[in-house]
mmCIF file of C-alpha atoms in Angstrom:
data_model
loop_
_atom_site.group_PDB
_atom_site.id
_atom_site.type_symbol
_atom_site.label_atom_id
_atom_site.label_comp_id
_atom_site.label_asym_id
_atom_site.label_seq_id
_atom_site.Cartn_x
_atom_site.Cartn_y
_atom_site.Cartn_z
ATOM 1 C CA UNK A 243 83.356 80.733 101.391
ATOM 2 C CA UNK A 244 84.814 79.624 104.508
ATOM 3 C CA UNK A 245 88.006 78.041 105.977
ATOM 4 C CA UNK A 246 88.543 76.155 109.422
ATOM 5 C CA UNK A 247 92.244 77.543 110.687
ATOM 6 C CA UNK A 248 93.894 76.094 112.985
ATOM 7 C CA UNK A 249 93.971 78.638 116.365
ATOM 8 C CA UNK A 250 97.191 80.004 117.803
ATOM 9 C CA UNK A 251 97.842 81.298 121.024
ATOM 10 C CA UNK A 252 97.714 85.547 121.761
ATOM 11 C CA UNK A 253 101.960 85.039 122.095
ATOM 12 C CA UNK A 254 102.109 83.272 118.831
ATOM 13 C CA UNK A 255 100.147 85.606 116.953
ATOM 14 C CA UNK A 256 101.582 88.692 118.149
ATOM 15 C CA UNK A 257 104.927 87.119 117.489
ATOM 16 C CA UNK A 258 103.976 86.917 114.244
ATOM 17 C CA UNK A 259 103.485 90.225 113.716
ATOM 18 C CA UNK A 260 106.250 91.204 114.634
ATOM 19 C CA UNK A 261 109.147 92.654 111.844
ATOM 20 C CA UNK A 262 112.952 91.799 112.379
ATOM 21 C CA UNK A 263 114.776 95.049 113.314
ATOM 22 C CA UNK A 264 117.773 94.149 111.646
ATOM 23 C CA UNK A 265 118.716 92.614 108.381
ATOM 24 C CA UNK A 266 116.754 91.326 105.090
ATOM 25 C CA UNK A 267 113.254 90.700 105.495
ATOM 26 C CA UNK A 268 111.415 88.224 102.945
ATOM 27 C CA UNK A 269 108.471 89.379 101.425
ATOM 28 C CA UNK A 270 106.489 89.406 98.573
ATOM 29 C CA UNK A 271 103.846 92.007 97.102
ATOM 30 C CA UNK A 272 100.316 91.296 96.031
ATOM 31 C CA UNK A 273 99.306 94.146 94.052
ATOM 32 C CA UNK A 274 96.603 95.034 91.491
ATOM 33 C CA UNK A 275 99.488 97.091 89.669
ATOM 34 C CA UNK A 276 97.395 98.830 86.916
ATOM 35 C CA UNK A 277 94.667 99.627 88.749
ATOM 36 C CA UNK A 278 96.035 103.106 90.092
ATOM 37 C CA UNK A 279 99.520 104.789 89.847
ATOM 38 C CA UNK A 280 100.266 104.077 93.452
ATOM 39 C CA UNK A 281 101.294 100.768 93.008
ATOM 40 C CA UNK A 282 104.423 101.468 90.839
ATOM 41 C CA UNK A 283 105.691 103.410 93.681
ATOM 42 C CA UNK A 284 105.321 100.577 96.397
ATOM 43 C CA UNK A 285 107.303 98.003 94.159
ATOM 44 C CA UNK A 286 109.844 100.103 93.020
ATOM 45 C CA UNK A 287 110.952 101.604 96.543
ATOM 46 C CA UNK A 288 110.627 97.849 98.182
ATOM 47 C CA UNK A 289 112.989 97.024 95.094
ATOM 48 C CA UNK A 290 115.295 99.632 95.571
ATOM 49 C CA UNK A 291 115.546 99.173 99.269
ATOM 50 C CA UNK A 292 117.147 95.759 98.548
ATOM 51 C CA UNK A 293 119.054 96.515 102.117
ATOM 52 C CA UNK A 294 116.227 95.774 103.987
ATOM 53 C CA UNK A 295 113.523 94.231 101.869
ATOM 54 C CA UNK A 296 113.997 90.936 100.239
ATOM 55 C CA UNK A 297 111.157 91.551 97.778
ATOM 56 C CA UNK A 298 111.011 87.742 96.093
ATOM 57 C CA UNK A 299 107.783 87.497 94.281
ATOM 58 C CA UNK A 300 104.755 89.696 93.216
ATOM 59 C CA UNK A 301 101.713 88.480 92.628
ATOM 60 C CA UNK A 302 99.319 90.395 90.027
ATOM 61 C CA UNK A 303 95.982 90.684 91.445
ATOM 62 C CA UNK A 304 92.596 91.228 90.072
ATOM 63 C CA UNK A 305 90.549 94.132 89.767
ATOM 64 C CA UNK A 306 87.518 95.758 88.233
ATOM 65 C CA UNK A 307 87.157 99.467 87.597
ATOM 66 C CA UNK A 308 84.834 101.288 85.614
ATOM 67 C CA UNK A 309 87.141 104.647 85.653
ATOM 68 C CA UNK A 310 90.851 103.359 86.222
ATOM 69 C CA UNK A 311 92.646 105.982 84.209
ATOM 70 C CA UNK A 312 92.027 107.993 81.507
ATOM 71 C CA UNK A 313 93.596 106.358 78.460
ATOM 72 C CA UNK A 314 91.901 102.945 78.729
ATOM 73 C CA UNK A 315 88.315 101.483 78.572
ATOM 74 C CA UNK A 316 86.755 100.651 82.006
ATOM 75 C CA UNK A 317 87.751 96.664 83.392
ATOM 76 C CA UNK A 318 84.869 94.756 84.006
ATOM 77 C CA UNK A 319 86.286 91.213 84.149
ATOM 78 C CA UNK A 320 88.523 90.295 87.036
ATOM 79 C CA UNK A 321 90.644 88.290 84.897
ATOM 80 C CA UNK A 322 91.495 91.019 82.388
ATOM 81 C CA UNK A 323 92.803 93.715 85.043
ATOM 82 C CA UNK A 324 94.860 90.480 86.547
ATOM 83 C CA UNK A 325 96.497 90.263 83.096
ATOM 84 C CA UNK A 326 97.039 94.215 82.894
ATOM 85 C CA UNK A 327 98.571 94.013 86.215
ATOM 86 C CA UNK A 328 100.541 91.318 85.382
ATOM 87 C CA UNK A 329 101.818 92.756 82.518
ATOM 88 C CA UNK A 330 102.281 96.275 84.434
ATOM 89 C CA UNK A 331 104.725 94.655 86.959
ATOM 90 C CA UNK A 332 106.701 93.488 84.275
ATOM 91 C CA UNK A 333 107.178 97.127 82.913
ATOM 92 C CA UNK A 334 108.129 98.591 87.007
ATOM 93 C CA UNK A 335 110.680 96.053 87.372
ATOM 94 C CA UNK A 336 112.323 96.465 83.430
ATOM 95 C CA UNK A 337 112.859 99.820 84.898
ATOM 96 C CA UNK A 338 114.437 99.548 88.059
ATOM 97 C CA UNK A 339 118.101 98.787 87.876
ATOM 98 C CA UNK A 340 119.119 96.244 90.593
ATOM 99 C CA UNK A 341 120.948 93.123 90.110
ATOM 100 C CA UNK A 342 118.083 90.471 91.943
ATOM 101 C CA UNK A 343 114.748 91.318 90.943
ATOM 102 C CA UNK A 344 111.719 89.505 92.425
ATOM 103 C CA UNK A 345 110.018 86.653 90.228
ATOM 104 C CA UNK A 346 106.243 87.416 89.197
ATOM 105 C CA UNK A 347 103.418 85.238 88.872
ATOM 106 C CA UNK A 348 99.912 85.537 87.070
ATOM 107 C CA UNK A 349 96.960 85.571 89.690
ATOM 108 C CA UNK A 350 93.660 84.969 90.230
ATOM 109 C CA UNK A 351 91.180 85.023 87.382
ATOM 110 C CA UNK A 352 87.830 85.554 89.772
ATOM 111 C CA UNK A 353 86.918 86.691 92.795
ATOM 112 C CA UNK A 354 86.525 84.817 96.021
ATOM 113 C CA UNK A 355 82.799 85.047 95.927
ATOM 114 C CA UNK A 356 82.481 83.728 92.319
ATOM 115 C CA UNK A 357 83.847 80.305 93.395
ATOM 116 C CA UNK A 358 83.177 77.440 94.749
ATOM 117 C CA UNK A 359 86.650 76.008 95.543
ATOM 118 C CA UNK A 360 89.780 77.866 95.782
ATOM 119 C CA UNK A 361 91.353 78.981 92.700
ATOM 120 C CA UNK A 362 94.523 77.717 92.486
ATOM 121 C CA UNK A 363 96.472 80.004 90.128
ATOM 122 C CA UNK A 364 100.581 80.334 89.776
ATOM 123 C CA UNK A 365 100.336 82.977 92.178
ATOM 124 C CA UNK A 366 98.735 80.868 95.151
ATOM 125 C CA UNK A 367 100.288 78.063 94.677
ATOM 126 C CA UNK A 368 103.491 79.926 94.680
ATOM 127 C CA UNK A 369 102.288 81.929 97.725
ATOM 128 C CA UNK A 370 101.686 78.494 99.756
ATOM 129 C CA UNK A 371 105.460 76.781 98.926
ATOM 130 C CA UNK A 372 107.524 80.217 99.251
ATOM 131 C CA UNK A 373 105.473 80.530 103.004
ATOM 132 C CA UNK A 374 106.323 76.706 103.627
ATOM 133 C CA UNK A 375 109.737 77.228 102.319
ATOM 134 C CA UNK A 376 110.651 80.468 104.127
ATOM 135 C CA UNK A 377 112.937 79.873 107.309
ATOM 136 C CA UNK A 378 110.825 82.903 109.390
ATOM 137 C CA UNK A 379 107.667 84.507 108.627
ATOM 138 C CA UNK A 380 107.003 85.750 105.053
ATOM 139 C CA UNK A 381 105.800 89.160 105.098
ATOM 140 C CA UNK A 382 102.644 89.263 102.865
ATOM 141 C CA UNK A 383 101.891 93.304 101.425
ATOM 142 C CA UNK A 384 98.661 93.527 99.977
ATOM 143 C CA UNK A 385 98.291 96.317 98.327
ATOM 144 C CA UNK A 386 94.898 95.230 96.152
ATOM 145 C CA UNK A 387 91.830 92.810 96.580
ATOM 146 C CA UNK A 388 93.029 90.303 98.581
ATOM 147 C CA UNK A 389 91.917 87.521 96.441
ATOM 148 C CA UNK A 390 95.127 85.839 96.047
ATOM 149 C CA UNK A 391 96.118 85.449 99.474
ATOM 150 C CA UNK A 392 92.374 84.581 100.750
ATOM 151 C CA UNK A 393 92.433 81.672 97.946
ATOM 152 C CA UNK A 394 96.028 80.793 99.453
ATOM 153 C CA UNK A 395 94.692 80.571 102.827
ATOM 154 C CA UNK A 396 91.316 78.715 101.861
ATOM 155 C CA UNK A 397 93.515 76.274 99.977
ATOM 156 C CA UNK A 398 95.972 75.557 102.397
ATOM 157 C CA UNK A 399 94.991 76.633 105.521
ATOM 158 C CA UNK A 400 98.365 75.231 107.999
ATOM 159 C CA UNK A 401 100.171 78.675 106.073
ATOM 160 C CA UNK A 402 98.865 80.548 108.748
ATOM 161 C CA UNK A 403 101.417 79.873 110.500
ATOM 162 C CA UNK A 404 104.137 81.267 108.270
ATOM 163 C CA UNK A 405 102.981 84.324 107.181
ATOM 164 C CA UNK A 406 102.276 88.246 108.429
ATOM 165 C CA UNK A 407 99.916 89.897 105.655
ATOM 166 C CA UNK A 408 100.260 93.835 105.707
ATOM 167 C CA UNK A 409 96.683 94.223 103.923
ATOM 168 C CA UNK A 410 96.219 98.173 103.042
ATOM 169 C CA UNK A 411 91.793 97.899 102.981
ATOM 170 C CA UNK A 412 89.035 99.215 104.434
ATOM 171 C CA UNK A 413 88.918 102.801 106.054
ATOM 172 C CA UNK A 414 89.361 103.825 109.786
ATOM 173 C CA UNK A 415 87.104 102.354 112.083
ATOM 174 C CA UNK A 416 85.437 105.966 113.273
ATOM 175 C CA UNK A 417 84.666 106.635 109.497
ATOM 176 C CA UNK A 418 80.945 106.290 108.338
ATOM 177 C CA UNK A 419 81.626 103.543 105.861
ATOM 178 C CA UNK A 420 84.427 100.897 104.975
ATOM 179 C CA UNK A 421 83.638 101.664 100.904
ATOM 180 C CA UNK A 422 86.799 101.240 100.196
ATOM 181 C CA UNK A 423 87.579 99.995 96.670
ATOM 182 C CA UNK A 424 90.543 96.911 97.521
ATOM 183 C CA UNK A 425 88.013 96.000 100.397
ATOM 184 C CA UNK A 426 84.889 96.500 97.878
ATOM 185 C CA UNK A 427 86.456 94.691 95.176
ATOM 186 C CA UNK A 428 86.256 91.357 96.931
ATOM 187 C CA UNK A 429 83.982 91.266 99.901
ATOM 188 C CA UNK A 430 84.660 87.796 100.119
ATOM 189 C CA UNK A 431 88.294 87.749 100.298
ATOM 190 C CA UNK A 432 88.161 90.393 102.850
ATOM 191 C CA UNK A 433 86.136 88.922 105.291
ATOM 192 C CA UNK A 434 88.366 85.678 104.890
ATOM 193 C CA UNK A 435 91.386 87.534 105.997
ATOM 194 C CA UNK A 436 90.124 89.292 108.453
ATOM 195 C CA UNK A 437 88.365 86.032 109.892
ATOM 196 C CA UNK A 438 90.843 83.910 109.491
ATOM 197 C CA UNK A 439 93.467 84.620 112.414
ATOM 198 C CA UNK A 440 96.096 85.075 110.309
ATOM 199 C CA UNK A 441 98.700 87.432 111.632
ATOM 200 C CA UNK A 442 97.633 90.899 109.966
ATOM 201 C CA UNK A 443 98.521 94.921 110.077
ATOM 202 C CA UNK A 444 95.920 96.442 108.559
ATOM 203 C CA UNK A 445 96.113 99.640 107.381
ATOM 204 C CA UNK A 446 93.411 101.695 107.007
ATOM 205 C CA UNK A 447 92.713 104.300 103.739
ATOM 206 C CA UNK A 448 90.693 106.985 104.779
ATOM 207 C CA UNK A 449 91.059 108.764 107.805
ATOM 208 C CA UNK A 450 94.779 106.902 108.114
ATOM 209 C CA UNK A 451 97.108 106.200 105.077
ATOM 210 C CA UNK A 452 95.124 109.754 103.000
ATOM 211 C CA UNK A 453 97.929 111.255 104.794
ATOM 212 C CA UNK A 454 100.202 109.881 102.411
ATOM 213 C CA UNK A 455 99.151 112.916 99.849
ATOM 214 C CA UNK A 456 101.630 114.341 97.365
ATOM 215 C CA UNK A 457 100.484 116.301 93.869
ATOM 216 C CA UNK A 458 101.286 115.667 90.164
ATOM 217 C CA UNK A 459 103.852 118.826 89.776
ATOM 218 C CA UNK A 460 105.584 117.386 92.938
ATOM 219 C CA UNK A 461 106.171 113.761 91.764
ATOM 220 C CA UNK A 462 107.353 115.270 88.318
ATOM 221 C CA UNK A 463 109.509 118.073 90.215
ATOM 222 C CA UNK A 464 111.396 115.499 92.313
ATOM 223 C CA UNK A 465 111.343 112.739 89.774
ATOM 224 C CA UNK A 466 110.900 114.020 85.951
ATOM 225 C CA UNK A 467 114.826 113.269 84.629
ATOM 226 C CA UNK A 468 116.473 111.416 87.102
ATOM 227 C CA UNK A 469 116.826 107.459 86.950
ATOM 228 C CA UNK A 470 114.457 105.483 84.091
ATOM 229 C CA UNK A 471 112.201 104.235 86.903
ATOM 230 C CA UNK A 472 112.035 107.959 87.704
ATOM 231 C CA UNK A 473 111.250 109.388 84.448
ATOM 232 C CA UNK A 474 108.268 106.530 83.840
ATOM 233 C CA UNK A 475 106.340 107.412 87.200
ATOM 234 C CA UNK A 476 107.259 111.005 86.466
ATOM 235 C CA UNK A 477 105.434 110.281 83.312
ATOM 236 C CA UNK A 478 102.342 108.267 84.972
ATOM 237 C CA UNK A 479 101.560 110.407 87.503
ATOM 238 C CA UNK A 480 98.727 112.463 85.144
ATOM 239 C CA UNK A 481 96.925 109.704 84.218
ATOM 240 C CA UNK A 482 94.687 109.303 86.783
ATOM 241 C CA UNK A 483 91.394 110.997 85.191
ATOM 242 C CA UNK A 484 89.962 112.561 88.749
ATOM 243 C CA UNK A 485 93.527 114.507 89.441
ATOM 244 C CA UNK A 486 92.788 117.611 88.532
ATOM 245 C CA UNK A 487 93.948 121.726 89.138
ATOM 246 C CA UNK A 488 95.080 121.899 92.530
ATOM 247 C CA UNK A 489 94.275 118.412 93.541
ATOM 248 C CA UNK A 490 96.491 116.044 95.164
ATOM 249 C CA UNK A 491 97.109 112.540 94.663
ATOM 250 C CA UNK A 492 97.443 109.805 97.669
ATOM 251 C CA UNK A 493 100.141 107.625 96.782
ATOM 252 C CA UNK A 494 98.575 104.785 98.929
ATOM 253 C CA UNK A 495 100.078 101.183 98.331
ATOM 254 C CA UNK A 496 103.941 102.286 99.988
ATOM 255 C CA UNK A 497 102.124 102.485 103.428
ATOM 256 C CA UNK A 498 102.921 98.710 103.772
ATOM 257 C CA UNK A 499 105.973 99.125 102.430
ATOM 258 C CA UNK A 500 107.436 101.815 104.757
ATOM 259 C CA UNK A 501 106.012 99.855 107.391
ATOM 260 C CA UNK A 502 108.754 96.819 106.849
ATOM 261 C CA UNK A 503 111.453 99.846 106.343
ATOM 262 C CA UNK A 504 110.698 101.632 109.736
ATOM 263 C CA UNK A 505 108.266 100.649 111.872
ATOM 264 C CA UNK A 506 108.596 103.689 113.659
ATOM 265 C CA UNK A 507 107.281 105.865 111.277
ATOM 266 C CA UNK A 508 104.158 104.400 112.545
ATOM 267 C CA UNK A 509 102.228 105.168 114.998
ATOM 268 C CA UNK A 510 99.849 101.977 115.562
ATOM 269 C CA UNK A 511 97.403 100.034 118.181
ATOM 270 C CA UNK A 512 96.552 96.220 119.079
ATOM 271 C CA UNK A 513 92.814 95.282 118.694
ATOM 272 C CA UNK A 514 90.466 92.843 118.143
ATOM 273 C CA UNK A 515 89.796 91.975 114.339
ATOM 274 C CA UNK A 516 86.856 93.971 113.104
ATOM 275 C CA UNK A 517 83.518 92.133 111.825
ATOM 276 C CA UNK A 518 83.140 93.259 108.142
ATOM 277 C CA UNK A 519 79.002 93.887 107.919
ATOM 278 C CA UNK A 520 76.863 93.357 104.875
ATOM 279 C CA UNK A 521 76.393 97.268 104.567
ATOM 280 C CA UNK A 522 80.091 97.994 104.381
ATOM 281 C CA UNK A 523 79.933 99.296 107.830
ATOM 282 C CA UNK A 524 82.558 97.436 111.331
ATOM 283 C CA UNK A 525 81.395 95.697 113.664
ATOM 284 C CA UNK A 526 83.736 94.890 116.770
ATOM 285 C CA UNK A 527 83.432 91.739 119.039
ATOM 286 C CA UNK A 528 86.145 92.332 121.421
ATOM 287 C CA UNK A 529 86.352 87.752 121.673
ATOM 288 C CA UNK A 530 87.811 87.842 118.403
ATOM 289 C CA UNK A 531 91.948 87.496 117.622
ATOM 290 C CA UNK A 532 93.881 90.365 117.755
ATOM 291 C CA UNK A 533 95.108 92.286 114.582
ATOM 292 C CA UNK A 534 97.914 95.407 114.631
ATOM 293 C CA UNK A 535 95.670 98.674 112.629
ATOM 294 C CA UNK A 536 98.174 101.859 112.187
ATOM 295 C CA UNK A 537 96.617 104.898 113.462
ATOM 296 C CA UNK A 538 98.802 107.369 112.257
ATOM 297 C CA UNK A 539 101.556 107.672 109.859
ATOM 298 C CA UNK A 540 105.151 110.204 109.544
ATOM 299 C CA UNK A 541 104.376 111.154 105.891
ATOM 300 C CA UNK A 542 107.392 113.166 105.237
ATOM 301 C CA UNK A 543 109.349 110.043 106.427
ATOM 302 C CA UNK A 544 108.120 107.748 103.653
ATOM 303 C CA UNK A 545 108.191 110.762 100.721
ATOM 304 C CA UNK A 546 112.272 111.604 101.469
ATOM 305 C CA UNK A 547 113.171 107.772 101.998
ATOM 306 C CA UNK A 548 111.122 107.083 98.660
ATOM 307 C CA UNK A 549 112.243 110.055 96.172
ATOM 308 C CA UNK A 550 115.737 109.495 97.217
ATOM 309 C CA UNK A 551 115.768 105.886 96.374
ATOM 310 C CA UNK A 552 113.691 106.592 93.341
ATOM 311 C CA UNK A 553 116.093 109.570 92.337
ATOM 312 C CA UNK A 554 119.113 107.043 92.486
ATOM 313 C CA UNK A 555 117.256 104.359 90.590
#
């Protein structure tokens, strides 16, 4: 599926990318929350960093998994591990304790390629007015297939304009392969975002946000009877079935979120937007718009910021 999008200047796009340096940010989180135990910890901290982040909506994305975590059967329709996501985010936010707390919408029900016309579910459409609403540029975190947002953009192209999507897909561009399961999930959606010229930091898994590695005894050492956001990620962390003796766990999905908190905890480079091939291998036509891919992140940075906040509650 494809989308004509209106083309912006190299000034207007990179402005676009940019992130305020001061004050509240809008945003809003597309996540496939149940999925993984990662995803907890991205909309919690963006939550509890209320200072900085005006988290106003989350989306629950699809997903399909055949080994997801080790209490529940494997996910083979997109529209079930939508609803377990949805349902997911509703049990993060019970158990953060702020006073605002961001509105949440069901999303999409099938994937990109499994359509012939843009699904328009309460999640797009609500994507599409809050970007036409907001006053600057609506900071997009994708932390999942990016079904949602490709639908959004497919729909209503002209949002291009009014949004910066920090999509956390693929792997590293010198890695063998771009298997990478948000990027897998939806092939379709992926290549729309990365096609589209929609201003987009992409950060990579392997070989870039891996770094982001922390262990179950950690998480429960730092967390385990503290606030009652604390205690239920404390109590999460096991449950993914391939975390075993001495293994660590990558808390991916806050490398988007850290981003909007400190940009300089990033080390990052300007390029041309990959080509995503049919072999799940890049491609690079240097013609094409330019995109902002992080090269390098400050993991202890992100780990003190988040146990603190999560510590507090």
């Amino acid at each position: 599926m494809k989308a004509e999008f209106s083309p912006m200047t190299l000034t207007e796009r990179m402005a676009k990318m940019d992130v305020p340096a001061t004050g509240k940010i809008p945003t809003v989180i597309d996540s496939d929350t149940f999925n993984e135990i990662d995803d907890q910890f991205a909309i919690a901290w963006a939550m509890l960093r209320s200072d900085r982040i005006d988290l106003q909506a989350i989306y629950a994305a699809p997903f399909t998994n055949s080994m997801f975590n080790d209490t529940h059967e494997a996910v083979s329709d997109p529209n079930v591990g939508m609803t377990l996501s949805y349902e997911e985010i509703e049990r993060v936010i019970d158990r953060v304790k702020v006073d605002k707390k961001p509105d949440i919408f069901k999303g999409s029900t099938q994937y990109v390629y499994q359509c012939s016309s843009p699904e328009r579910s309460a999640a797009v459409d609500d994507l599409i007015a809050r970007a036409h609403a907001c006053e600057g540029i609506l900071q997009v975190i994708s932390i999942g297939a990016p079904t949602n947002i490709a639908h959004a953009l497919i729909a209503d192209p002209s949002i291009i304009n009014k949004i910066h999507v920090l999509w956390l897909g693929g792997h590293s561009f010198d890695w063998p392969n771009t298997e990478e399961f948000n990027l897998l999930q939806d092939k379709d959606a992926s290549r729309v975002l990365l096609d589209s010229g929609v201003a987009l930091t992409l950060f990579p898994c392997m070989g870039v946000t891996n770094t982001l590695a922390t262990s179950v005894p950690e998480l429960q050492h730092y967390l385990a009877g503290t606030s009652e956001i604390g205690d239920y990620l404390a109590q999460e962390a096991p449950k993914c079935p391939w975390i075993g003796f001495a293994n660590r766990k990558v808390i991916w999905d806050i490398a988007p979120v850290g981003y909007l908190l400190d940009a300089n905890w990033y080390t990052e480079t300007f390029m041309a937007s990959p080509v995503l091939n049919d072999n799940l291998t890049w491609s690079f036509d240097s013609r094409r718009h330019p995109i902002r891919v992080i090269k390098f992140i400050e993991r202890d940075n992100l780990f003190i910021d988040l146990f603190s906040r999560l510590i507090e509650g």
